[in-house]
Amino acid sequence: MLNIGVIGYGYWGPNIVRNFVGTDGAKVAAVCDKNAATFKKLILSNPSILVSSDSKAIIESPTVDAVAIVTPVFTHYELAKRALENGKHIFVEKPFTDSVAHAEELVNLAEQKNLVIMVDHTFLFTGAVKKIKELIKERALGKIYYYDSTRVNLGLFQHDINVIWDLAPHDFAILNYLIADQPVAVTACGRAHINGHEDIAYISVFFSSNLIAHINVNWLSPVKVRTTLIGGEKKMLVWNDIADDEKIKVYDKGIDVTTKEDIYELLVNYRSGDIWIPRLDNLEALKQETAYFVECVKNGAKPINGGQAGLQVVRMLDACDQSLRQNGKTVSL
Amino acid sequence: MLNIGVIGYGYWGPNIVRNFVGTDGAKVAAVCDKNAATFKKLILSNPSILVSSDSKAIIESPTVDAVAIVTPVFTHYELAKRALENGKHIFVEKPFTDSVAHAEELVNLAEQKNLVIMVDHTFLFTGAVKKIKELIKERALGKIYYYDSTRVNLGLFQHDINVIWDLAPHDFAILNYLIADQPVAVTACGRAHINGHEDIAYISVFFSSNLIAHINVNWLSPVKVRTTLIGGEKKMLVWNDIADDEKIKVYDKGIDVTTKEDIYELLVNYRSGDIWIPRLDNLEALKQETAYFVECVKNGAKPINGGQAGLQVVRMLDACDQSLRQNGKTVSL
Amino acid sequence: MLNIGVIGYGYWGPNIVRNFVGTDGAKVAAVCDKNAATFKKLILSNPSILVSSDSKAIIESPTVDAVAIVTPVFTHYELAKRALENGKHIFVEKPFTDSVAHAEELVNLAEQKNLVIMVDHTFLFTGAVKKIKELIKERALGKIYYYDSTRVNLGLFQHDINVIWDLAPHDFAILNYLIADQPVAVTACGRAHINGHEDIAYISVFFSSNLIAHINVNWLSPVKVRTTLIGGEKKMLVWNDIADDEKIKVYDKGIDVTTKEDIYELLVNYRSGDIWIPRLDNLEALKQETAYFVECVKNGAKPINGGQAGLQVVRMLDACDQSLRQNGKTVSL
Amino acid sequence: MLNIGVIGYGYWGPNIVRNFVGTDGAKVAAVCDKNAATFKKLILSNPSILVSSDSKAIIESPTVDAVAIVTPVFTHYELAKRALENGKHIFVEKPFTDSVAHAEELVNLAEQKNLVIMVDHTFLFTGAVKKIKELIKERALGKIYYYDSTRVNLGLFQHDINVIWDLAPHDFAILNYLIADQPVAVTACGRAHINGHEDIAYISVFFSSNLIAHINVNWLSPVKVRTTLIGGEKKMLVWNDIADDEKIKVYDKGIDVTTKEDIYELLVNYRSGDIWIPRLDNLEALKQETAYFVECVKNGAKPINGGQAGLQVVRMLDACDQSLRQNGKTVSL
């Protein structure tokens, strides 16, 4: 049985607790939050969980095997470091840390101590991303041309980070998971209209191939959009994560190019076939992720969303910040 | 009566002819195209129109007052110059020319000769753009924060220009028309997957204020999207040009910021009210534009889509090309 | 403080308990269900609630003031009768009873004993229905021409009732609430394909005026639809209850009829104006209904969804069954 | 070469002429219309077509082989009869005639004279209906449970017929084409709000099996809807004819029923799989229909949309009118 201590019981913490409570082989031993009032309901329904306002009670507890860190990003490094130093496996909210150096240090520390880091890139465990991964793996889309994501809505304004650090980690984590190719550079531009942090930003990610990724994030949109287009040589897909059903549509659509050699002319043919809407597994993503964490700890396995994956996302966020400060200059990764 | 000669009777030419034929005060005197076969139907229904395979027959005709140039962009300058030199007013397909220098020369020439240039920025005459202009003019949206356009679909691959020169002129023309502020710089990045010309590109346009514009153009999208979000301080709107009805939705939605002075803290309030879908004038845009051309010539008026407007769009396209070649570097206008 | 006993803790019961628990002036004193296993979670989070497998413990309890009956329809009459006889106010799931005679008897009994009956017509407390009621009340739609509802989806097959008794109570309750006019007759036809109960049915409701209502209910639809069109002389509206936002669209659209008297000819003009999407109150409907129950009991007020409203819905359901058995014959109410 | 005379050049006539002009093996020899002004454009583009204001010029012309009757329904019988008597094949607008007796007489007359009748049930030639027919034929949907069509929009009010005669012929023709089973009875109810003709109506069609069809027609809807649900034992489909693409979605969704014999209990399982959007042939339906007419005449073949098909639709329309007059009574066919 893996005894888990959860630090942070604000917006997302209750979901983490609920899912670890429901995970075989795991037990939520303790929860801490600065604001003790948040525990009222928790205590009623889970009287056996220890509650505390001090993270020390969890990080230094001999009965805690793993620590889930569900606090604002600027606190992750400090808490994670202490947890690793105390021999705990860690499950950390995204983005992993607030700087590349911090992330690297944690990755190295876990390596030395042979501990598991998992970063909560929940989207990798959704039916949609799993299906897209499967399609790419079996080369159903052919060579990938582009990944184009729009992730906009009204608010929620964050006071310590800009819209890129808030929303783009989802896309970076997904992109790195789906695409075998490594990103080599990013460019980002944006504007701050309200509180000094960019509330709108446009990010391009370049790869060594001619694949291009683009991410449009915006806290000032009147409509919520979560749409990703992935174009491939053979097929293309649209992933609309807002849709109740029919989240993914696969289009047998594209362009075939032939060359009439004698006249050196390119002939472009448009292809348009059936559309296919695969049924997706609709298990709760976070439940699968918490189970996977328990499994990785048990087997000493490296998670797909481990420290390296978390670090790579932070690298991309950091490069975006550099590009933003230089008015959209391309920044190598 | 304004006698009009039309050069080019390919994809768009028949629309130009049809609309000038139906415009009071105008008469289509002659049409020319290299491919004489295209005239068959035209001659049957409009036997009085002279047809020819040589543009000279139009440009040097003493009975032609104005010339409509509906040919590929690389031919515009040469034809337009000859037409102006022969004292003809000109109506030119978008984009105006293939270079800034060419556009400037034509603008100067028309100025000297006191002739009208109109560039076919048809969108300015749609019910949608007219309604948005009206809303911005009466300050219904408040200060504009951003203009974010997605203009993607499968094909039509052009052989001489990239996707920016094909699709972005629409957005640049609309943007310049709607926004009083001047754009000061652009950045563009994209990739070519098929025929050596960029088929996907992402453009940001910067202004002296913190308004930002972004344009997503793509010839490789499995779905057709023509959606523009315009966010303002007071209201926001979504313009979906694909929709049959309900093209424009105005959202009484936004963010109010107040400051509690004593604690120097920003309070962000979300506002969410009714949505309003204004009825739009659904006259044919091109018909209104051709009538406006006749009127401008008659009154010696400067069109809103005159040479300067066309030149500004070409400047932005040219800056995009420079940015593309420098991997997304910001290029001043 | 109103002490409430809840009978039935299956699919809907937990919602009733949760909402009464959160209602000022109410206290859930006891819950009973035949299946004791269902209580596990309830007891943890609400240890003060008495649980039992016998309804007697609630109905005859001297400390219980009101009984919520959240059981299958065929049990309502018996439980409600005993509760009223024991001097309890009752809150009953829809449909009120399984026969007109039963409903009438309960209404009379409550009348004699001066007790409140409330039937759980939850929809009347939604933002959507409240807004439509307001629009009709202020005569914004003008004279109502029709009410046309489609309420279809896959399953949930009921084993004791047909699709009309399952889904149409919503529409009948809404219709009776919105429309001042009394329905005078119904006709219904349908077919059973799976288990001997009609899984598809089409219902028309006639009024003394030329208003007509139609309800399409179906357990065998591949898509979920919850759309109601209401057409009026002045305006028309579409209520799409599936939509996350934008549930109600009000169309300034319609037909104006004028008569040229001398030629006895009808001139029909089509009117098409703006569309308006009002912001709706998005409080939880059931929470408002439970608060309203407490208020009605306290003030001895007749609820809008009282015994008479419940009886009228049962009358319409019963008439539908008669019509079904006579192959769609019109049955007076 | 089949010489065709077209009677009626109002709203639909120009489409008929354009398509017969473009059909191999056919020649539009003459067109007549009471209103001579309508011909202006026709004469310009097709100077060889004879025009006239008198149908006699067509019906009695020795050079005309077939007559297309594109006039209001109350005139069809008289014109069609004269045409057949003069040995002409006929192509008649839907609905075929205004009464069953008239339709029967024409069918018999054509039979005697060995002439082809084709009724313009254009929908049978659309990519959507052809695909649905194919799916039903190959038993992809399994046993059909229901056909449920909604065909509503604002206007166009007809002055001589009600909304059933205007819109339901489409559904009756499609239904009779798709479903092998014969309809045995109909019921219809509706209301007239504007000009004395029903503008809203609800029609049910019964079959000897437990298949049920329902058609919702309405001239007073603020939104245009053209949606048909077809539910089968194995699969279900939604046909949205308004959609630009993706008109037909096939759902691998349904209900499986098993019986546990020993306990005589029905077990209902819900099945939910992929969705498939087949690419449809998007040739112009009317063009295929006119080519088919020429072919049927040449080969002396009985069209799928021949006199019998037209007669059956008229029978159903007539039964609807009887049902309307008897307040929704079921009328046998």
Coordinates of C-alpha atoms in Angstrom, one line a residue, chain D residues 37-153:
Chain D
A37 CA -41.6 38.8 -69.5
T38 CA -39.9 35.9 -67.8
F39 CA -38.3 34.8 -71.1
K40 CA -36.0 37.8 -71.6
K41 CA -32.9 36.2 -70.2
L42 CA -33.7 32.7 -71.6
I43 CA -33.9 34.0 -75.1
L44 CA -30.6 35.8 -74.9
S45 CA -28.7 32.7 -73.8
N46 CA -30.7 30.1 -75.7
P47 CA -31.9 31.9 -78.9
S48 CA -32.9 28.6 -80.5
I49 CA -35.7 27.8 -78.0
L50 CA -39.2 28.7 -79.1
V51 CA -41.1 30.7 -76.5
S52 CA -44.8 31.1 -76.2
S53 CA -47.6 32.1 -73.8
D54 CA -49.8 29.2 -74.8
S55 CA -49.3 25.6 -73.7
K56 CA -51.0 24.4 -76.8
A57 CA -48.0 25.4 -78.8
I58 CA -46.1 22.7 -76.9
I59 CA -48.7 20.1 -76.2
E60 CA -49.8 19.9 -79.8
S61 CA -46.5 20.4 -81.4
P62 CA -45.5 17.5 -83.7
T63 CA -41.8 18.1 -82.9
V64 CA -42.1 17.8 -79.2
D65 CA -41.6 14.3 -77.7
A66 CA -41.9 15.0 -74.0
V67 CA -43.5 17.7 -71.9
A68 CA -42.2 19.0 -68.6
I69 CA -45.0 20.4 -66.5
V70 CA -43.7 23.0 -64.0
T71 CA -46.8 24.8 -63.0
P72 CA -49.0 25.0 -59.8
V73 CA -50.4 21.6 -58.7
F74 CA -54.0 22.4 -59.5
T75 CA -53.1 22.7 -63.2
H76 CA -51.1 19.4 -63.5
Y77 CA -53.9 17.0 -64.3
E78 CA -55.4 19.0 -67.2
L79 CA -52.0 19.7 -68.8
A80 CA -50.7 16.2 -68.2
K81 CA -53.8 14.6 -69.6
R82 CA -53.7 16.7 -72.8
A83 CA -50.0 15.9 -73.2
L84 CA -50.5 12.2 -72.8
E85 CA -53.4 12.3 -75.2
N86 CA -51.1 13.9 -77.7
G87 CA -48.6 11.1 -77.2
K88 CA -46.1 13.0 -75.2
H89 CA -44.1 11.5 -72.3
I90 CA -44.4 13.7 -69.2
F91 CA -42.1 15.0 -66.5
V92 CA -44.3 16.6 -63.8
E93 CA -43.5 18.7 -60.7
K94 CA -44.3 17.2 -57.3
P95 CA -46.9 16.7 -56.0
F96 CA -48.1 14.8 -59.1
T97 CA -51.8 15.9 -59.0
D98 CA -54.3 17.4 -56.6
S99 CA -56.4 14.3 -56.2
V100 CA -56.1 10.5 -56.2
A101 CA -58.6 10.1 -58.9
H102 CA -56.7 12.5 -61.2
A103 CA -53.4 10.6 -60.5
E104 CA -55.0 7.3 -61.2
E105 CA -56.5 8.4 -64.5
L106 CA -53.1 9.7 -65.7
V107 CA -51.3 6.5 -64.7
N108 CA -53.9 4.5 -66.6
L109 CA -53.7 6.7 -69.6
A110 CA -49.9 6.5 -69.8
E111 CA -50.1 2.8 -69.4
Q112 CA -52.5 2.5 -72.4
K113 CA -50.5 4.7 -74.5
N114 CA -47.2 3.3 -73.4
L115 CA -45.8 6.6 -72.3
V116 CA -43.4 7.5 -69.5
I117 CA -44.6 9.5 -66.5
M118 CA -41.8 10.9 -64.3
V119 CA -42.7 12.9 -61.1
D120 CA -40.0 15.3 -60.0
H121 CA -39.1 13.7 -56.7
T122 CA -35.7 15.3 -56.9
F123 CA -34.5 14.1 -53.5
L124 CA -34.3 10.5 -54.7
F125 CA -31.3 11.6 -56.8
T126 CA -29.3 13.4 -54.1
G127 CA -26.1 11.8 -52.8
A128 CA -27.7 11.6 -49.3
V129 CA -30.8 9.6 -50.3
K130 CA -28.8 7.4 -52.6
K131 CA -26.4 6.6 -49.7
I132 CA -29.2 5.9 -47.3
K133 CA -30.8 3.6 -49.8
E134 CA -27.5 1.7 -50.2
L135 CA -27.2 1.4 -46.4
I136 CA -30.7 0.0 -46.1
K137 CA -30.3 -2.3 -49.1
E138 CA -27.1 -3.9 -47.7
R139 CA -28.9 -4.2 -44.4
A140 CA -26.3 -2.1 -42.5
L141 CA -29.0 -0.5 -40.3
G142 CA -30.8 -3.8 -39.6
K143 CA -34.5 -3.8 -39.2
I144 CA -35.8 -0.2 -39.4
Y145 CA -37.6 1.0 -36.3
Y146 CA -38.5 4.6 -37.3
Y147 CA -38.1 7.4 -39.7
D148 CA -38.5 10.8 -38.1
S149 CA -38.2 13.9 -40.2
T150 CA -38.3 17.6 -39.3
R151 CA -38.8 20.0 -42.2
V152 CA -39.4 23.5 -40.9
N153 CA -38.5 27.0 -41.8

